[in-house]
Amino acid sequence: MSKGVTPQSKNFSAWYNDVVKKADLAEHGPVKGTMVIKPYGFALWDNIKYALDSMIKESGHVNAYFPLFIPKSFLAQEAKHVEGFAKECAVVTHTRLKAVNGDMVVDPESKLEEEVIVRPTSETVIWAMYKKWIQSYRDLPLLINQWANVVRWEMRTRLFLRTTEFLWQEGHTAHATAKEAEEETVTILEIYRRLAEEFLAIPVLTGQKTEIEKFAGAEHTYSIEAMMKDKRALQSGTSHNLGQNFAKAFNVTFQNKDNKEEMVYATSWGVSTRIIGAVIMAHGDDKGLRLPPKVAPHQVVVIPISRNDEQKKVIKKYLNPILDKLKNNSVRVNVDWREESPGFKFNDWEMKGVPIRMEIGPRDIENNQVVLARRDTGEKSTVQANDIADTIAKMLIDIHDNLFAEATDFMKNNTNEIDSYDEFKKIINDGGFIRCGWDGTSETELKIKEETGATTRVIPFDENPKGLKCIYTGKPAKHEVIFAKAY
RNA sequence: CGGGGUGUAGCGCAGCCCGGUUAGCGCACCUGCUUUGGGAGCAGGGGGUCGGAGGUUCGAAUCCUCUCACCCCGACCA
């Protein structure tokens, strides 16, 4: 294997692929577009999952699990929803194989009466079940989340960002009123924002999607959008207000306090393994990953430097109380005892983005100290043994803050408020976000997309369209909107 | 679905144009010794139905035909 990765400046997408593989996060599976998430990548996902799952539970939701297979007819119940997903559904048509002349072939006799699809998302199965579970206003709200895999047979795939099968959580809630459903949608978006900013150190824009960009089957969609280091946008979490669309499709009604029958209001929302792509591309550099400390599989990696077995024993003894202290502080620490040179290990763990490296050699033991190196800045410092636990606790917070600040500056510096379409085209071509007026029509949006490749990302919550003109038509702006090229 | 590319050892590749004993190289792996504060060195060693099927030929990784798969770039999408 060659050393290092393609520099970001040379070819960002090659850099991305190199980092995913060399940091040992994932590799391609044997079927087109599939991905094997390797232990290091999965440990990262586990930590993200734990953080998000905790917030979902704290906000009153419970986890459940619904089936992978969905009757084909279910998808057809909600017209817009079918339109959105029909083109990319894996369909199960038979239930067994048989051996013919040493080859395995599909047994034609096992053809299914009703074909089954592999879920591209679970609204339809879940609403078929909710119909059974909801009769009264007393059954509401129903606040369920599931962690699952889904399959979307996309034309073009990329590790983590768009894979044929991916992991995610999908929340599906049912409410008695439109107001409650709307509050839920916003509550969840706030959880997603906190996940991105407080755990992953990725600043995000929050806001509403346009008609064109919203989820198939939703009344409206909110999303968090992050800027990657190539200045493109990555939609990193979405929260949909489904109105009564699915209740109508599956005829889910309840009796209210006044003994009247009403349709249920719904939401759905999801964050997927795609967010790992955001972590990679929001923070990574030419040495590899730079992981945010709160979700890094190892927050500290210890590199013992010894010349012989005798020294190894001394280091081990010196290290034990330090490790105990760190573990008592819930610091995730990993000691790399592999038979490799220190230089090799330095590079390896830098590629893997471990926030802090601790070097311990004879020199340190002599002076009752350790050497700490920060992955975010590259700074090295010497710390007295007694201060290690405190210093590391502070340093981890500081690394998080620094990553967040860097990413925030980057996004700010590459977000342009402009009012000329010529400028728009130029900026989109160079990369970056544009905040500008928009007349609110799909026609304008589509024309801009066609001419520049940019799409609307969100109508930000803090928009102020008063006095603005549409960047394209010059008409009075209905909304202020963010345009960017997106993943 | 269009365009480009690649299938040869675990990984990355050369060999193919111009067919010819035993198919090479780097990394990784195994053994031993010396090493270890920024990708260690030396010596020895193991590992291959050259993506698949057919054909041409005395002889095919190499030429011909068909086929399969994956990757990258676009359009579609989270």
Coordinates of C-alpha atoms in Angstrom, one line a residue, chain A residues 43-461:
Chain A
A43 CA -17.1 1.9 16.2
L44 CA -17.5 5.5 14.9
W45 CA -21.0 4.7 13.8
D46 CA -21.8 3.1 17.2
N47 CA -20.7 6.2 19.0
I48 CA -22.7 8.5 16.8
K49 CA -25.6 6.1 17.1
Y50 CA -25.4 6.1 20.9
A51 CA -25.4 9.9 21.1
L52 CA -28.3 10.2 18.8
D53 CA -30.3 7.3 20.3
S54 CA -29.9 8.9 23.8
M55 CA -31.3 12.2 22.6
I56 CA -34.1 10.5 20.8
K57 CA -35.0 8.6 23.9
E58 CA -34.7 11.6 26.2
S59 CA -37.2 13.4 24.1
G60 CA -39.8 10.7 24.8
H61 CA -39.4 8.3 21.9
V62 CA -39.1 4.5 22.1
N63 CA -37.3 2.1 19.8
A64 CA -39.0 -0.7 17.9
Y65 CA -38.3 -2.8 14.8
F66 CA -40.4 -3.3 11.7
P67 CA -39.8 -5.8 8.9
L68 CA -37.3 -5.4 6.0
F69 CA -39.9 -6.8 3.5
I70 CA -42.9 -4.8 2.4
P71 CA -45.8 -6.0 0.2
K72 CA -45.4 -4.3 -3.2
S73 CA -49.0 -3.0 -2.9
F74 CA -48.1 -0.9 0.2
L75 CA -45.8 1.4 -1.7
A76 CA -48.6 2.2 -4.1
Q77 CA -50.8 3.6 -1.4
E78 CA -49.3 7.1 -1.3
A79 CA -49.0 8.5 -4.9
K80 CA -46.1 10.9 -4.4
H81 CA -44.3 8.4 -2.3
V82 CA -44.4 5.7 -5.1
E83 CA -43.2 8.2 -7.6
G84 CA -40.2 9.0 -5.4
F85 CA -39.1 5.5 -4.6
A86 CA -40.4 3.1 -7.4
K87 CA -37.4 3.6 -9.6
E88 CA -35.0 2.4 -7.0
C89 CA -36.7 -0.6 -5.3
A90 CA -35.2 -4.0 -4.9
V91 CA -37.9 -6.5 -5.6
V92 CA -38.1 -10.1 -4.3
T93 CA -39.9 -12.2 -6.9
H94 CA -38.9 -15.8 -5.9
T95 CA -38.2 -17.6 -2.7
R96 CA -35.7 -20.2 -3.6
L97 CA -32.9 -21.4 -5.9
K98 CA -32.3 -24.8 -7.3
A99 CA -29.3 -26.6 -8.7
V100 CA -29.4 -27.2 -12.5
N101 CA -26.3 -28.9 -14.0
G102 CA -24.2 -27.6 -11.2
D103 CA -25.5 -24.0 -11.5
M104 CA -27.8 -22.4 -9.0
V105 CA -30.8 -20.9 -10.8
V106 CA -34.0 -19.3 -9.6
D107 CA -36.7 -21.9 -9.2
P108 CA -39.6 -20.7 -11.4
E109 CA -42.0 -22.7 -9.2
S110 CA -41.2 -20.5 -6.2
K111 CA -42.5 -17.4 -7.8
L112 CA -44.4 -15.2 -5.2
E113 CA -48.0 -14.4 -5.8
E114 CA -47.5 -10.9 -4.5
E115 CA -44.0 -9.6 -5.0
V116 CA -42.2 -8.2 -2.0
I117 CA -40.0 -5.1 -2.0
V118 CA -37.1 -4.4 0.3
R119 CA -37.8 -1.3 2.2
P120 CA -36.4 1.9 0.8
T121 CA -37.9 3.6 3.9
S122 CA -40.5 2.3 6.3
E123 CA -43.4 4.7 6.2
T124 CA -45.7 2.2 4.5
V125 CA -45.2 -0.8 6.7
I126 CA -45.3 1.3 9.8
W127 CA -48.5 3.1 8.8
A128 CA -50.1 -0.3 8.0
M129 CA -49.4 -1.3 11.6
Y130 CA -50.3 2.1 13.1
K131 CA -53.8 1.6 11.6
K132 CA -54.2 -1.3 14.0
W133 CA -52.6 0.4 16.9
I134 CA -54.5 3.7 16.8
Q135 CA -58.2 4.1 17.7
S136 CA -58.4 6.8 20.3
Y137 CA -56.8 10.1 21.0
R138 CA -55.5 8.2 24.1
D139 CA -53.2 6.2 21.8
L140 CA -51.6 9.4 20.6
P141 CA -49.0 10.6 20.3
L142 CA -47.2 7.5 19.1
L143 CA -43.5 8.2 19.1
I144 CA -41.5 5.4 17.6
N145 CA -38.0 5.2 16.2
Q146 CA -36.2 2.3 14.6
W147 CA -32.6 1.6 13.8
A148 CA -32.5 -0.3 10.5
N149 CA -31.0 -0.9 7.1
V150 CA -32.8 0.2 4.0
V151 CA -32.1 -0.4 0.3
R152 CA -32.3 2.1 -2.5
W153 CA -31.0 0.9 -5.9
E154 CA -29.3 4.2 -6.9
M155 CA -27.5 4.5 -10.2
R156 CA -24.4 6.1 -8.7
T157 CA -23.0 5.2 -5.3
R158 CA -20.2 6.4 -3.1
L159 CA -18.9 4.9 0.2
F160 CA -21.0 6.3 3.1
L161 CA -22.5 9.1 1.0
R162 CA -24.8 7.0 -1.1
T163 CA -24.7 3.2 -0.9
T164 CA -27.2 0.7 -2.1
E165 CA -27.9 -0.5 1.4
F166 CA -27.4 1.9 4.3
L167 CA -28.0 2.0 8.0
W168 CA -30.0 4.7 9.6
Q169 CA -32.6 5.6 12.2
E170 CA -36.0 6.4 11.1
G171 CA -38.5 7.9 13.4
H172 CA -42.2 7.7 12.7
T173 CA -44.7 9.5 14.8
A174 CA -48.5 9.9 14.9
H175 CA -50.2 12.9 16.4
A176 CA -53.7 14.2 17.1
T177 CA -53.2 17.6 15.8
A178 CA -51.3 19.4 13.0
K179 CA -49.7 21.6 15.6
E180 CA -48.2 18.7 17.5
A181 CA -46.9 17.1 14.4
E182 CA -45.2 20.4 13.4
E183 CA -43.7 20.8 16.9
E184 CA -42.3 17.2 16.6
T185 CA -40.8 17.9 13.3
V186 CA -39.0 20.9 14.6
T187 CA -38.0 19.2 17.9
I188 CA -36.3 16.5 15.9
L189 CA -34.5 18.9 13.6
E190 CA -33.1 20.5 16.7
I191 CA -31.8 17.2 17.9
Y192 CA -30.1 16.7 14.6
R193 CA -28.6 20.1 14.8
R194 CA -27.2 19.3 18.2
L195 CA -25.9 15.9 17.0
A196 CA -24.0 17.7 14.2
E197 CA -22.7 20.7 16.1
E198 CA -22.3 19.4 19.7
F199 CA -21.1 15.9 19.0
L200 CA -19.6 16.0 15.5
A201 CA -18.3 19.6 15.6
I202 CA -20.0 20.2 12.2
P203 CA -21.8 23.5 11.9
V204 CA -25.1 23.2 10.0
L205 CA -27.7 25.4 8.3
T206 CA -31.2 24.6 9.4
G207 CA -34.3 25.4 7.5
Q208 CA -37.1 24.2 5.2
K209 CA -36.8 22.4 1.9
T210 CA -38.5 23.8 -1.2
E211 CA -41.3 21.9 -2.9
I212 CA -38.9 20.4 -5.3
E213 CA -36.4 19.2 -2.7
K214 CA -38.8 17.9 -0.1
F215 CA -39.4 14.3 0.7
A216 CA -41.7 12.3 -1.5
G217 CA -45.0 12.2 0.4
A218 CA -44.3 15.0 2.8
E219 CA -46.2 18.2 3.4
H220 CA -42.9 19.8 4.1
T221 CA -39.3 18.8 5.0
Y222 CA -36.7 20.4 7.2
S223 CA -33.1 19.6 7.0
I224 CA -29.6 20.2 8.3
E225 CA -27.1 21.1 5.7
A226 CA -23.3 21.1 6.2
M227 CA -20.5 22.4 4.1
M228 CA -17.8 20.0 3.1
K229 CA -14.2 21.0 2.5
D230 CA -14.8 21.1 -1.3
K231 CA -17.5 23.7 -0.5
R232 CA -20.3 21.4 -1.6
A233 CA -23.3 20.9 0.6
L234 CA -24.2 17.6 2.3
Q235 CA -27.7 17.1 3.5
S236 CA -27.1 15.4 6.8
G237 CA -30.4 14.8 8.4
T238 CA -34.0 15.4 7.5
S239 CA -37.3 15.8 9.4
H240 CA -40.6 15.6 7.5
N241 CA -44.0 16.8 8.4
L242 CA -46.2 14.3 6.6
G243 CA -49.5 16.0 7.4
Q244 CA -52.3 13.5 6.9
N245 CA -50.9 12.0 3.7
F246 CA -50.1 8.6 5.1
A247 CA -53.0 8.6 7.5
K248 CA -55.2 9.0 4.4
A249 CA -53.3 6.5 2.4
F250 CA -53.6 3.9 5.1
N251 CA -56.9 5.1 6.5
V252 CA -55.6 5.7 10.0
T253 CA -58.2 7.5 12.1
F254 CA -58.9 8.1 15.8
Q255 CA -61.7 9.3 17.9
N256 CA -61.1 12.6 19.6
K257 CA -62.4 13.8 22.9
D258 CA -65.6 15.0 21.3
N259 CA -66.3 11.6 20.0
K260 CA -65.5 12.6 16.4
E261 CA -63.4 10.6 14.0
E262 CA -60.3 12.4 12.7
M263 CA -57.3 11.6 10.5
V264 CA -54.0 11.2 12.3
Y265 CA -51.1 13.6 11.7
A266 CA -47.7 12.1 11.0
T267 CA -43.9 12.9 10.9
S268 CA -40.9 10.9 9.9
W269 CA -37.2 11.8 10.2
G270 CA -33.9 10.1 9.6
V271 CA -30.1 10.3 10.0
S272 CA -28.0 7.7 8.1
T273 CA -24.5 6.4 7.9
R274 CA -24.1 9.2 5.4
I275 CA -23.3 11.4 8.3
I276 CA -20.0 9.6 8.6
G277 CA -19.2 11.1 5.2
A278 CA -19.9 14.5 6.7
V279 CA -17.5 13.9 9.5
I280 CA -14.8 12.8 7.0
M281 CA -15.3 15.7 4.6
A282 CA -15.9 18.5 7.1
H283 CA -12.8 17.9 9.1
G284 CA -10.4 15.7 7.2
D285 CA -7.0 16.9 5.9
D286 CA -4.2 15.6 3.8
K287 CA -3.0 13.4 6.6
G288 CA -6.4 11.7 6.9
L289 CA -9.3 11.8 9.3
R290 CA -9.6 14.3 12.1
L291 CA -12.3 12.8 14.3
P292 CA -14.4 14.9 16.7
P293 CA -13.4 13.7 20.2
K294 CA -17.0 12.9 21.4
V295 CA -17.5 10.2 18.8
A296 CA -13.9 9.1 18.1
P297 CA -13.5 5.3 18.7
H298 CA -10.2 6.1 20.5
Q299 CA -9.9 9.6 22.0
V300 CA -6.3 8.9 23.0
V301 CA -3.8 6.5 21.5
V302 CA -0.7 5.7 23.5
I303 CA 2.5 5.0 21.6
P304 CA 5.1 3.3 23.8
I305 CA 8.6 3.8 22.6
S306 CA 11.0 1.1 23.8
R307 CA 14.2 -0.4 22.8
N308 CA 13.8 -3.8 24.4
D309 CA 11.5 -6.0 26.5
E310 CA 13.0 -4.6 29.7
Q311 CA 11.9 -1.1 28.8
K312 CA 8.5 -2.3 27.7
K313 CA 7.9 -3.6 31.2
V314 CA 9.0 -0.3 32.7
I315 CA 6.7 1.5 30.4
K316 CA 3.8 -0.8 31.2
K317 CA 4.3 -0.2 34.9
Y318 CA 4.6 3.6 34.4
L319 CA 1.5 3.6 32.2
N320 CA -0.9 1.6 34.3
P321 CA -1.9 4.3 36.8
I322 CA -2.2 6.8 34.0
L323 CA -4.6 4.5 32.1
D324 CA -6.6 3.9 35.3
K325 CA -7.1 7.7 35.7
L326 CA -8.1 8.2 32.1
K327 CA -10.5 5.3 32.3
N328 CA -12.0 6.6 35.5
N329 CA -12.6 9.9 33.6
S330 CA -14.4 7.8 30.8
V331 CA -11.7 8.6 28.3
R332 CA -11.5 6.1 25.5
V333 CA -7.8 5.2 25.4
N334 CA -6.0 2.6 23.3
V335 CA -2.4 1.5 23.8
D336 CA -0.7 0.5 20.6
W337 CA 1.7 -2.3 21.5
R338 CA 2.1 -3.5 17.9
E339 CA 5.5 -4.4 16.7
E340 CA 5.9 -1.5 14.4
S341 CA 8.1 1.5 14.5
P342 CA 6.9 4.7 16.3
G343 CA 6.9 6.6 13.0
F344 CA 4.6 4.1 11.4
K345 CA 2.2 4.3 14.3
F346 CA 2.2 8.1 14.3
N347 CA 1.1 8.1 10.7
D348 CA -1.3 5.3 11.0
W349 CA -3.2 6.9 13.9
E350 CA -3.1 10.3 12.2
M351 CA -4.8 8.7 9.2
K352 CA -7.4 7.3 11.6
G353 CA -7.9 10.7 13.1
V354 CA -7.4 9.9 16.8
P355 CA -7.7 13.3 18.6
I356 CA -4.7 12.9 21.0
R357 CA -1.6 10.9 20.7
M358 CA 0.4 10.2 23.9
E359 CA 4.1 9.2 23.5
I360 CA 5.8 7.5 26.3
G361 CA 9.5 6.6 26.1
P362 CA 12.5 6.3 28.4
R363 CA 13.0 10.1 28.3
D364 CA 9.5 10.7 29.6
I365 CA 9.7 8.1 32.4
E366 CA 13.0 9.7 33.5
N367 CA 11.2 13.1 33.8
N368 CA 7.9 11.8 35.0
Q369 CA 6.1 13.2 32.0
V370 CA 4.4 12.2 28.7
V371 CA 4.3 13.9 25.3
L372 CA 0.9 14.8 23.9
A373 CA 0.3 15.5 20.2
R374 CA -3.0 17.0 19.0
R375 CA -4.3 15.7 15.7
D376 CA -6.2 18.9 14.9
T377 CA -3.3 21.3 15.2
G378 CA -0.3 19.0 15.2
E379 CA 1.0 20.7 18.3
K380 CA 3.2 18.7 20.7
S381 CA 3.4 19.4 24.4
T382 CA 5.1 17.9 27.4
V383 CA 2.9 17.2 30.4
Q384 CA 3.8 16.1 34.0
A385 CA 2.3 12.7 34.9
N386 CA 0.1 14.2 37.6
D387 CA -1.6 16.6 35.3
I388 CA -2.3 14.1 32.5
A389 CA -6.0 13.4 33.3
D390 CA -6.9 17.1 33.6
T391 CA -4.9 18.2 30.6
I392 CA -6.5 15.5 28.4
A393 CA -10.0 16.3 29.6
K394 CA -9.4 19.9 28.7
M395 CA -7.6 19.1 25.5
L396 CA -10.5 17.0 24.2
I397 CA -12.9 19.8 24.8
D398 CA -10.6 22.2 23.1
I399 CA -10.1 20.0 20.1
H400 CA -13.9 19.8 19.7
D401 CA -14.2 23.5 19.9
N402 CA -11.3 24.1 17.5
L403 CA -12.7 21.7 14.9
F404 CA -16.1 23.4 15.2
A405 CA -14.6 26.9 15.0
E406 CA -12.5 25.9 11.9
A407 CA -15.5 24.5 10.2
T408 CA -17.7 27.4 11.1
D409 CA -15.1 29.9 9.7
F410 CA -14.8 27.8 6.6
M411 CA -18.6 27.8 6.0
K412 CA -18.9 31.6 6.8
N413 CA -16.0 32.5 4.5
N414 CA -17.6 30.5 1.7
T415 CA -21.1 31.7 2.1
N416 CA -21.9 34.6 -0.1
E417 CA -24.8 37.0 0.1
I418 CA -25.2 38.4 -3.4
D419 CA -27.8 39.8 -5.8
S420 CA -26.4 39.3 -9.3
Y421 CA -26.9 36.2 -11.3
D422 CA -23.6 36.6 -13.0
E423 CA -21.8 36.5 -9.7
F424 CA -24.0 33.6 -8.7
K425 CA -22.7 31.5 -11.7
K426 CA -19.1 32.4 -10.9
I427 CA -19.4 31.5 -7.3
I428 CA -21.2 28.2 -7.9
N429 CA -18.5 27.3 -10.4
D430 CA -15.8 27.9 -7.8
G431 CA -17.8 26.3 -5.0
G432 CA -19.6 27.7 -2.0
F433 CA -23.0 28.6 -0.6
I434 CA -25.0 31.4 -1.9
R435 CA -27.6 33.2 0.2
C436 CA -30.0 35.2 -1.9
G437 CA -33.5 36.1 -2.8
W438 CA -35.8 33.7 -4.7
D439 CA -39.2 34.3 -6.2
G440 CA -40.5 31.0 -4.7
T441 CA -41.3 29.3 -7.9
S442 CA -40.2 25.8 -8.9
E443 CA -39.6 27.1 -12.5
T444 CA -36.9 29.4 -11.3
E445 CA -35.4 26.8 -9.1
L446 CA -35.2 24.3 -12.0
K447 CA -33.8 26.8 -14.4
I448 CA -31.0 27.7 -12.0
K449 CA -30.3 24.0 -11.5
E450 CA -30.1 23.4 -15.2
E451 CA -27.9 26.4 -15.9
T452 CA -25.5 26.1 -12.9
G453 CA -25.9 22.7 -11.3
A454 CA -26.8 24.4 -8.0
T455 CA -29.9 23.4 -6.0
T456 CA -31.7 25.0 -3.2
R457 CA -30.5 23.6 0.1
V458 CA -32.8 25.2 2.6
I459 CA -34.9 28.3 3.2
P460 CA -33.1 29.2 6.4
F461 CA -35.2 29.7 9.6

